Coordinates of C-alpha atoms and ligand atoms in Angstrom, one line a residue:
X1 CA -30.1 -36.3 0.2
X2 CA -30.4 -39.8 1.8
X3 CA -27.9 -40.6 4.6
X4 CA -27.3 -44.2 5.8
X5 CA -28.0 -44.8 9.5
X6 CA -24.6 -44.5 10.8
X7 CA -23.0 -43.7 14.1
X8 CA -21.2 -40.5 14.1
X9 CA -19.3 -38.6 16.8
X10 CA -19.0 -34.8 16.6
X11 CA -16.5 -33.2 18.6
X12 CA -17.2 -29.7 19.8
X13 CA -20.5 -28.2 20.7
X14 CA -20.0 -24.6 19.4
X15 CA -22.3 -23.4 16.6
X16 CA -20.6 -25.5 14.0
X17 CA -20.7 -28.7 16.0
X18 CA -24.2 -28.3 17.1
X19 CA -25.4 -27.4 13.5
X20 CA -23.5 -30.4 12.1
X21 CA -25.0 -32.7 14.7
X22 CA -28.4 -31.4 14.1
X23 CA -28.3 -31.9 10.3
X24 CA -26.7 -35.2 10.7
X25 CA -29.4 -36.4 13.0
X26 CA -32.1 -35.0 10.6
X27 CA -30.5 -37.2 8.0
X28 CA -31.0 -40.3 10.0
X29 CA -27.7 -40.6 11.6
X30 CA -27.1 -41.6 15.2
X31 CA -25.0 -38.7 16.6
X32 CA -23.0 -38.3 19.8
X33 CA -21.8 -34.8 20.6
X34 CA -18.7 -34.4 22.7
X35 CA -18.0 -31.1 24.3
X36 CA -15.2 -30.4 26.7
X37 CA -16.8 -27.6 28.6
X38 CA -19.9 -28.0 30.8
X39 CA -22.0 -25.8 28.6
X40 CA -22.8 -25.7 24.8
X41 CA -22.3 -23.0 22.5
X42 CA -18.6 -22.4 22.4
X43 CA -17.9 -18.9 21.4
X44 CA -21.5 -18.0 21.3
X45 CA -22.2 -17.4 25.1
X46 CA -24.0 -15.1 27.4
X47 CA -22.0 -13.7 30.3
X48 CA -23.3 -12.4 33.5
X49 CA -21.6 -9.1 34.4
X50 CA -22.2 -6.8 37.3
X51 CA -22.9 -3.2 36.4
X52 CA -21.8 -0.2 38.4
X53 CA -25.3 0.0 40.1
X54 CA -25.0 -3.7 41.1
X55 CA -27.5 -5.0 38.6
X56 CA -26.5 -8.1 36.7
X57 CA -26.2 -7.4 32.9
X58 CA -26.4 -10.5 30.5
X59 CA -24.0 -9.8 27.7
X60 CA -24.0 -12.0 24.5
X61 CA -20.7 -12.5 22.9
X62 CA -19.9 -14.7 19.9
X63 CA -22.4 -15.5 17.3
X64 CA -24.7 -12.4 17.6
X65 CA -24.9 -10.7 14.2
X66 CA -25.7 -12.1 10.8
X67 CA -27.2 -10.7 7.5
X68 CA -29.2 -12.3 4.7
X69 CA -26.4 -12.0 2.1
X70 CA -23.7 -13.9 3.8
X71 CA -25.8 -16.2 6.0
X72 CA -28.4 -17.8 3.9
X73 CA -28.1 -21.3 5.3
X74 CA -28.1 -20.1 8.8
X75 CA -31.2 -18.2 8.3
X76 CA -32.8 -21.3 6.9
X77 CA -31.8 -23.1 9.9
X78 CA -33.2 -20.4 12.2
X79 CA -36.6 -20.6 10.4
X80 CA -36.5 -24.5 10.7
X81 CA -35.8 -24.3 14.4
X82 CA -38.1 -21.3 15.0
X83 CA -35.2 -19.0 16.4
X84 CA -36.4 -15.6 16.6
X85 CA -34.1 -12.8 15.3
X86 CA -34.6 -9.1 15.3
X87 CA -33.4 -6.2 13.0
X88 CA -30.5 -4.2 14.4
X89 CA -28.1 -1.7 13.2
X90 CA -24.5 -2.6 13.3
X91 CA -22.1 0.0 14.2
X92 CA -18.9 0.5 16.3
X93 CA -18.3 3.3 18.7
X94 CA -15.1 4.5 19.9
X95 CA -14.2 6.3 23.0
X96 CA -10.6 7.3 23.8
X97 CA -9.8 7.7 27.4
X98 CA -6.7 9.6 26.6
X99 CA -8.1 12.5 24.4
X100 CA -11.8 12.1 25.2
X101 CA -12.8 11.5 21.6
X102 CA -16.1 9.7 21.2
X103 CA -17.8 8.7 17.8
X104 CA -19.9 6.1 16.4
X105 CA -19.4 4.9 12.8
X106 CA -22.3 4.0 10.4
X107 CA -24.7 6.3 12.0
X108 CA -24.0 9.4 9.8
X109 CA -23.1 12.8 11.2
X110 CA -25.0 12.3 14.5
X111 CA -22.7 9.5 15.2
X112 CA -19.5 11.1 13.8
X113 CA -20.2 14.3 15.8
X114 CA -21.8 12.8 18.8
X115 CA -19.8 15.4 20.6
X116 CA -20.1 18.7 18.8
X117 CA -16.6 19.6 19.9
X118 CA -15.3 16.9 17.6
X119 CA -15.9 19.3 14.6
X120 CA -13.2 21.4 16.2
X121 CA -10.5 18.8 16.3
X122 CA -8.4 19.1 13.3
X123 CA -6.8 15.7 13.6
X124 CA -10.3 14.0 13.9
X125 CA -11.4 15.7 10.6
X126 CA -8.2 14.7 8.9
X127 CA -8.9 11.0 10.2
X128 CA -12.4 11.1 8.5
X129 CA -10.8 12.1 5.2
X130 CA -8.2 9.3 5.6
X131 CA -10.8 6.5 5.8
X132 CA -11.5 6.7 2.0
X133 CA -7.8 6.6 1.2
X134 CA -7.5 3.6 3.5
X135 CA -10.2 1.7 1.8
X136 CA -8.6 2.5 -1.7
X137 CA -5.1 1.5 -0.5
X138 CA -6.3 -1.6 1.1
X139 CA -8.1 -2.6 -2.0
X140 CA -5.1 -2.0 -4.3
X141 CA -2.8 -3.8 -2.0
X142 CA -5.0 -6.9 -2.0
X143 CA -5.2 -6.8 -5.8
X144 CA -1.4 -6.3 -6.3
X145 CA 0.0 -8.6 -3.8
X146 CA 3.1 -10.0 -5.0
X147 CA 3.9 -12.1 -2.1
X148 CA 5.0 -9.4 0.2
X149 CA 4.9 -10.1 4.0
X150 CA 3.2 -7.0 4.9
X151 CA 1.7 -6.8 8.3
X152 CA -1.2 -4.4 8.9
X153 CA 1.1 -2.1 10.9
X154 CA 3.6 -1.9 8.2
X155 CA 1.1 -1.4 5.5
X156 CA -0.2 1.7 7.6
X157 CA 3.1 3.2 8.1
X158 CA 4.2 2.7 4.4
X159 CA 1.0 4.3 3.2
X160 CA 1.7 7.3 5.4
X161 CA -1.6 7.2 7.5
X162 CA -1.4 9.4 10.5
X163 CA -0.8 7.9 13.9
X164 CA -4.1 9.5 15.1
X165 CA -5.9 7.6 12.3
X166 CA -4.2 4.3 13.4
X167 CA -5.0 4.6 17.1
X168 CA -8.6 6.1 16.7
X169 CA -9.8 4.3 13.7
X170 CA -7.9 1.1 12.6
X171 CA -6.8 -0.3 15.8
X172 CA -10.3 -0.1 17.5
X173 CA -12.0 -1.4 14.5
X174 CA -9.7 -4.5 13.9
X175 CA -9.5 -5.3 17.6
X176 CA -13.2 -5.3 17.9
X177 CA -14.0 -7.3 14.7
X178 CA -11.3 -9.9 15.6
X179 CA -11.6 -9.7 19.3
X180 CA -7.9 -9.2 19.8
X181 CA -5.5 -7.0 21.6
X182 CA -4.5 -3.8 19.8
X183 CA -0.9 -4.9 19.6
X184 CA -2.0 -8.2 18.0
X185 CA -4.1 -6.3 15.5
X186 CA -1.0 -4.5 14.1
X187 CA 0.8 -7.9 13.5
X188 CA -1.9 -9.3 11.4
X189 CA -1.1 -9.7 7.8
X190 CA -2.3 -6.9 5.5
X191 CA -2.6 -9.1 2.6
X192 CA -4.4 -12.3 1.7
X193 CA -4.2 -13.7 -1.8
X194 CA -6.9 -12.6 -4.1
X195 CA -5.2 -11.7 -7.3
X196 CA -5.1 -14.6 -9.7
X197 CA -8.4 -13.9 -11.2
X198 CA -7.7 -10.2 -11.7
X199 CA -4.4 -10.8 -13.2
X200 CA -5.8 -13.6 -15.5
X201 CA -8.1 -11.0 -17.1
X202 CA -5.3 -8.8 -18.5
X203 CA -2.2 -10.9 -18.6
X204 CA -1.4 -13.1 -21.5
X205 CA -1.8 -17.0 -21.1
X206 CA 1.8 -17.3 -19.7
X207 CA 0.6 -15.3 -16.8
X208 CA 3.7 -13.2 -16.8
X209 CA 3.5 -9.9 -14.9
X210 CA 6.9 -8.4 -16.1
X211 CA 8.2 -7.0 -19.2
X212 CA 8.2 -9.0 -22.4
X213 CA 10.8 -8.7 -25.0
X214 CA 9.3 -8.3 -28.5
X215 CA 10.8 -9.2 -31.9
X216 CA 9.3 -6.0 -33.3
X217 CA 7.4 -3.1 -32.1
X218 CA 4.6 -1.7 -32.1
X219 CA 3.3 -5.2 -31.1
X220 CA -0.1 -6.7 -31.1
X221 CA -1.8 -8.7 -28.3
X222 CA -1.1 -11.9 -30.3
X223 CA 2.7 -11.3 -30.0
X224 CA 2.6 -11.0 -26.2
X225 CA 2.9 -14.6 -25.1
X226 CA 5.8 -15.3 -27.6
X227 CA 7.5 -12.1 -26.3
X228 CA 7.2 -13.2 -22.7
X229 CA 8.8 -16.5 -23.7
X230 CA 11.7 -14.6 -25.5
X231 CA 12.2 -12.6 -22.2
X232 CA 12.4 -15.8 -20.2
X233 CA 14.6 -17.5 -22.7
X234 CA 17.1 -14.7 -22.5
X235 CA 17.3 -14.7 -18.9
X236 CA 17.7 -18.5 -18.9
X237 CA 20.4 -18.2 -21.4
X238 CA 22.0 -15.4 -19.4
X239 CA 22.0 -17.8 -16.3
X240 CA 23.4 -20.6 -18.3
X241 CA 20.4 -22.9 -17.6
X242 CA 20.3 -26.1 -19.5
X243 CA 20.1 -29.9 -18.9
X244 CA 21.0 -30.8 -15.4
X245 CA 21.2 -27.2 -14.1
X246 CA 20.3 -26.7 -10.6
X247 CA 18.2 -23.4 -10.6
X248 CA 16.8 -21.5 -7.8
X249 CA 14.2 -18.9 -8.7
X250 CA 13.4 -16.2 -6.3
X251 CA 9.9 -15.1 -6.8
X252 CA 7.7 -17.6 -8.7
X253 CA 5.1 -15.5 -10.2
X254 CA 2.6 -17.9 -11.8
X255 CA 5.5 -20.4 -12.7
X256 CA 6.2 -19.7 -16.4
X257 CA 9.8 -19.4 -15.9
X258 CA 10.2 -22.4 -13.8
X259 CA 8.2 -24.3 -16.4
X260 CA 10.5 -23.4 -19.2
X261 CA 13.7 -24.0 -17.2
X262 CA 12.3 -27.6 -16.6
X263 CA 11.6 -28.1 -20.3
X264 CA 15.3 -27.4 -20.8
X265 CA 16.0 -30.2 -18.4
X266 CA 16.9 -28.1 -15.4
X267 CA 15.7 -29.1 -11.9
X268 CA 14.1 -26.1 -10.4
X269 CA 13.5 -24.8 -6.7
X270 CA 11.1 -21.8 -6.9
X271 CA 10.2 -19.7 -3.8
X272 CA 7.4 -17.4 -3.2
X273 CA 5.5 -15.8 -0.4
X274 CA 2.1 -16.0 -2.2
X275 CA 0.2 -19.1 -1.4
X276 CA -2.4 -18.5 -4.2
X277 CA 0.5 -18.0 -6.8
X278 CA 2.2 -21.2 -5.4
X279 CA -1.0 -23.1 -5.9
X280 CA -1.6 -22.0 -9.4
X281 CA 2.0 -22.4 -10.3
X282 CA 2.2 -25.9 -9.0
X283 CA -0.9 -26.7 -11.0
X284 CA 0.3 -25.3 -14.2
X285 CA 3.7 -27.2 -13.7
X286 CA 2.1 -30.5 -13.1
X287 CA -0.2 -30.1 -16.1
X288 CA 2.8 -29.4 -18.2
X289 CA 4.4 -32.7 -16.8
X290 CA 7.3 -31.1 -15.0
X291 CA 6.2 -31.7 -11.4
X292 CA 9.2 -34.1 -10.9
X293 CA 11.6 -31.4 -11.9
X294 CA 10.3 -28.4 -10.1
X295 CA 9.4 -27.7 -6.5
X296 CA 7.5 -24.6 -5.7
X297 CA 7.7 -23.7 -2.0
X298 CA 6.2 -20.8 0.1
X299 CA 9.6 -19.6 1.6
X300 CA 11.2 -16.3 2.3
X301 CA 14.2 -16.2 -0.1
X302 CA 16.4 -15.5 3.0
X303 CA 15.5 -18.8 4.4
X304 CA 16.6 -20.8 1.4
X305 CA 19.6 -23.0 2.0
X306 CA 22.1 -24.9 -0.2
X307 CA 23.9 -23.9 -3.4
X308 CA 22.7 -23.5 -6.9
X309 CA 24.3 -23.5 -10.4
X310 CA 22.1 -20.6 -11.2
X311 CA 19.8 -18.1 -9.5
X312 CA 17.2 -16.1 -11.4
X313 CA 14.9 -13.4 -10.0
X314 CA 12.4 -11.4 -12.1
X315 CA 11.4 -8.0 -11.2
X316 CA 11.6 -8.8 -7.5
X317 CA 14.1 -6.4 -6.3
X318 CA 11.9 -3.4 -6.7
X319 CA 9.8 -4.8 -3.7
X320 CA 12.8 -5.6 -1.5
X321 CA 13.2 -1.9 -0.2
X322 CA 16.5 -0.1 0.1
X323 CA 17.3 -1.2 3.5
X324 CA 17.2 -4.8 2.6
X325 CA 19.4 -4.5 -0.7
X326 CA 22.5 -5.6 1.2
X327 CA 20.7 -8.8 2.5
X328 CA 19.2 -9.4 -0.9
X329 CA 22.7 -9.5 -2.6
X330 CA 24.4 -11.3 0.2
X331 CA 21.7 -13.8 -0.2
X332 CA 22.2 -14.3 -3.8
X333 CA 25.9 -14.7 -3.3
X334 CA 25.4 -17.1 -0.6
X335 CA 23.1 -19.4 -2.8
X336 CA 25.3 -19.6 -5.8
X337 CA 27.9 -22.4 -6.2
X338 CA 31.5 -21.4 -7.2
X339 CA 31.4 -20.6 -10.8
X340 CA 27.6 -20.0 -10.8
X341 CA 25.5 -17.3 -12.4
X342 CA 22.8 -15.0 -11.3
X343 CA 20.5 -13.5 -13.8
X344 CA 18.1 -10.6 -12.8
X345 CA 15.4 -8.7 -14.5
X346 CA 15.0 -5.2 -12.7
X347 CA 13.2 -2.2 -13.2
X348 CA 15.6 0.6 -12.9
X349 CA 15.7 4.6 -12.9
X350 CA 18.4 7.0 -13.4
X351 CA 20.8 7.2 -10.3
X352 CA 20.4 10.9 -9.8
X353 CA 16.6 10.5 -9.9
X354 CA 16.8 7.6 -7.5
X355 CA 18.7 9.5 -5.1
X356 CA 16.5 12.7 -5.4
X357 CA 13.2 10.7 -5.0
X358 CA 13.8 7.8 -2.6
X359 CA 12.4 9.4 0.3
X360 CA 9.5 10.8 -1.6
X361 CA 5.9 9.4 -1.3
X362 CA 4.0 9.5 -4.4
X363 CA 0.7 8.4 -5.8
X364 CA 2.2 5.2 -6.9
X365 CA 3.5 4.2 -3.4
X366 CA 0.2 5.2 -1.9
X367 CA -2.2 3.3 -4.2
X368 CA -0.2 0.7 -6.3
X369 CA 3.1 -0.5 -4.8
X370 CA 3.3 0.5 -1.0
X371 CA 6.9 0.2 0.1
X372 CA 9.9 -0.9 -2.1
X373 CA 12.1 1.2 -4.2
X374 CA 13.0 1.2 -7.9
X375 CA 16.9 1.0 -7.9
X376 CA 19.2 2.5 -10.2
X377 CA 21.7 0.2 -12.3
X378 CA 24.5 1.9 -10.2
X379 CA 22.8 0.9 -7.0
X380 CA 22.7 -2.6 -8.2
X381 CA 26.3 -2.5 -9.2
X382 CA 27.4 -1.1 -5.8
X383 CA 25.4 -3.5 -3.7
X384 CA 26.6 -6.4 -5.9
X385 CA 30.1 -5.4 -5.4
X386 CA 29.7 -5.0 -1.5
X387 CA 28.5 -8.6 -1.6
X388 CA 31.4 -9.8 -3.7
X389 CA 29.5 -9.9 -7.0
X390 CA 30.1 -8.3 -10.3
X391 CA 27.7 -7.1 -13.1
X392 CA 28.9 -8.8 -16.1
X393 CA 26.0 -8.0 -18.6
X394 CA 23.5 -5.2 -18.4
X395 CA 21.0 -4.8 -21.3
X396 CA 18.0 -2.3 -21.2
X397 CA 14.6 -3.0 -22.7
X398 CA 12.6 0.1 -21.5
X399 CA 10.7 0.4 -24.8
X400 CA 9.5 -3.1 -24.5
X401 CA 8.1 -2.5 -21.1
X402 CA 6.0 0.3 -22.5
X403 CA 4.6 -1.9 -25.2
X404 CA 3.9 -4.7 -22.6
X405 CA 2.0 -2.1 -20.4
X406 CA 0.0 -0.7 -23.4
X407 CA -1.2 -4.2 -24.2
X408 CA -2.0 -5.0 -20.7
X409 CA -3.9 -1.6 -20.4
X410 CA -5.9 -2.3 -23.6
X411 CA -6.8 -5.7 -22.5
X412 CA -7.8 -4.5 -19.0
X413 CA -10.1 -1.8 -20.4
X414 CA -11.8 -4.2 -22.9
X415 CA -12.5 -6.7 -20.0
X416 CA -13.9 -4.0 -17.7
X417 CA -17.2 -5.9 -17.4
X418 CA -15.4 -8.9 -16.1
X419 CA -13.1 -6.9 -13.9
X420 CA -16.3 -5.3 -12.4
X421 CA -17.9 -8.8 -12.0
X422 CA -14.9 -9.7 -9.7
X423 CA -16.0 -6.9 -7.4
X424 CA -13.7 -4.0 -8.5
X425 CA -15.6 -0.7 -8.7
X426 CA -15.3 2.1 -11.2
X427 CA -12.8 3.9 -9.1
X428 CA -10.5 1.0 -8.8
X429 CA -10.7 0.3 -12.6
X430 CA -10.0 3.9 -13.4
X431 CA -7.1 3.9 -11.0
X432 CA -5.7 0.6 -12.5
X433 CA -5.9 2.0 -16.0
X434 CA -4.1 5.2 -14.8
X435 CA -1.5 3.1 -13.2
X436 CA -0.7 1.1 -16.3
X437 CA -0.8 4.3 -18.6
X438 CA 1.4 6.2 -16.0
X439 CA 4.0 3.4 -16.0
X440 CA 3.9 3.1 -19.8
X441 CA 4.6 6.9 -20.0
X442 CA 7.5 6.4 -17.6
X443 CA 9.1 3.7 -19.8
X444 CA 8.4 5.7 -23.1
X445 CA 9.9 8.8 -21.7
X446 CA 13.1 7.0 -20.7
X447 CA 12.5 7.7 -16.9
X448 CA 12.1 4.2 -16.3
X449 CA 14.1 1.2 -17.8
X450 CA 14.0 -2.5 -17.4
X451 CA 17.2 -4.5 -17.4
X452 CA 18.5 -8.0 -17.6
X453 CA 21.6 -8.4 -15.8
X454 CA 24.2 -11.1 -15.3
X455 CA 26.1 -11.3 -12.0
X456 CA 28.8 -13.7 -11.1
X457 CA 31.4 -13.6 -8.2
X458 CA 33.8 -10.8 -8.7
X459 CA 36.7 -13.3 -8.6
X460 CA 35.2 -15.5 -11.2
X461 CA 36.6 -14.9 -14.7
X462 CA 34.1 -13.1 -17.0
X463 CA 32.0 -16.0 -18.7
X464 CA 32.8 -16.4 -22.4
X465 CA 29.1 -15.4 -23.4
X466 CA 27.4 -18.7 -22.3
X467 CA 24.9 -20.3 -24.4
X468 CA 23.1 -17.0 -25.5
Ligands
FAD501 C1 -16.7 -11.4 20.9 C2 -17.1 -12.1 19.7 C3 -18.0 -11.6 18.9 C4 -18.5 -12.4 17.7 N1 -19.5 -11.8 17.0 C5 -19.9 -12.5 16.0 C6 -21.0 -12.1 15.1 O1 -21.6 -11.1 15.5 N2 -21.4 -12.8 14.1 C7 -20.8 -13.8 13.6 O2 -21.1 -14.4 12.6 N3 -19.8 -14.3 14.3 C8 -19.3 -13.7 15.5 N4 -18.2 -14.2 16.2 C9 -17.5 -15.4 15.7 C10 -18.5 -16.6 16.1 O3 -18.8 -16.5 17.4 C11 -17.7 -17.8 15.9 O4 -17.2 -17.9 14.5 C12 -18.4 -19.1 16.1 O5 -19.1 -19.0 17.4 C13 -17.6 -20.3 16.0 O6 -18.3 -21.4 16.3 P1 -17.6 -22.8 16.1 O7 -18.6 -23.9 16.5 O8 -16.8 -23.0 14.7 O9 -16.3 -22.8 17.2 P2 -16.4 -22.6 18.7 O10 -17.5 -21.7 19.2 O11 -15.0 -22.3 19.2 O12 -16.7 -24.0 19.3 C14 -15.8 -25.1 19.5 C15 -16.3 -26.0 20.6 O13 -15.4 -27.1 20.6 C16 -15.1 -27.4 22.1 N5 -14.0 -28.2 22.0 C17 -12.7 -27.8 21.7 N6 -11.9 -28.8 21.7 C18 -12.5 -29.9 22.2 C19 -12.2 -31.2 22.4 N7 -10.9 -31.8 22.3 N8 -13.2 -32.2 22.9 C20 -14.5 -31.6 22.9 N9 -14.7 -30.4 22.8 C21 -13.9 -29.4 22.4 C22 -15.0 -26.0 22.7 O14 -15.2 -26.1 24.1 C23 -16.2 -25.3 22.0 O15 -17.4 -25.4 22.7 C24 -17.7 -13.5 17.2 C25 -16.8 -14.0 18.2 C26 -16.4 -13.5 19.5 C27 -15.3 -14.1 20.1

């Protein structure tokens, strides 16, 4: 590449600034480097520290460890500059001043049982078994992010990891890797967005991750996209969405509902907590020529202001959690103009089963959906009533969810090689297939149902059916 001789200022003399300055200068630019400190290197620094015996120890911090896979350009630079490196093992060791535990990771049994007495510590042995479960739960949570605002601390609590595991494994690990205080570590987000590619492999082109409504069953893969549109259209009809409707959507997904509402002439505000979903939804909406009618925002639904003719939320309540149901329904009520309509799609379970199982912690909580609770239709009615709302329509489609899940599962297994290429290992793939089959069985057996509900203010007369 040829670079014109230009005068360029580089601000900051850390590793990035120094590298940029070097490469630009090699390319023929006249470079001035500005550094606020009286030394170069930024985070990469060597500190002089006095040891207990009075010697001065020179301790490197910052840019120390690298590897060939993730740092190919850095290694090329090192070769070019003649910077020497040396092989090293990378492991972390932990010492607890409270209980005296000491171990080193990544050094096999010799590190894990550096003190033989550790083999007699029951909590420590349990901690070691929790590490695999932690990796699995973390991977699933990343893949199944639906915009939840999980912190690391809440993720660990919800998944039921022991306090000992948190204080003796996760906290030191995260604090060390990110050079942060232990309390800060627990506030870090547990999830970053990763999911679009995985979901695109097994969802239909509408990218709908919720139950479809089929014209006939059993259904084939080719029926799914139309069935997803049928589901959306029913909901929009239920909410009375048409030309000029001001619609709020809580939970954007990948934008298909907002897109179809805009095609009806509605103006749509859609909120999500997932940046990745927002970005893809915006792109799809712009591509369909509806960017002027739809705004997709990164926003907690509780922060939304204003009043809307209609509010729609598809399979979002399951992730809200029982403690927050009152807030959820109060917010729906607050955001609806007088005479407005709320249309929900919700997975439900029988009330008695919900009461009996709401404090249990099952496989699905641990590996697929940390937190949240599937409500019963009765719970929805009760919390709606408490918020001044009334359920006006309530239709179940459980058999349709079973079909939807079957089609997703078949697609997912057909595309195993592509799932694998995204980095999901055979254990994850088996787990995901099991989750889809397990959920399908729940709907086929009638243990689970999925419902479309119309809510209006209790004082509002029952609508005369709307444009359904
Ligand atoms: C304890 C620790 C261990 C780490 N270990 C590793 C590791 O093993 N491997 C690894 O890959 N990474 C590691 N990192 C991360 C790595 O050190 C950093 O990612 C990297 O050094 C960042 O380089 P940088 O140039 O982007 O930023 P910085 O190093 O932050 O440099 C920015 C520079 O800009 C200067 N500056 C800021 N504002 C101005 C201004 N207005 N005007 C002029 N100058 C300004 C600052 O003084 C600083 O010198 C570690 C970090 C820490 C803290």
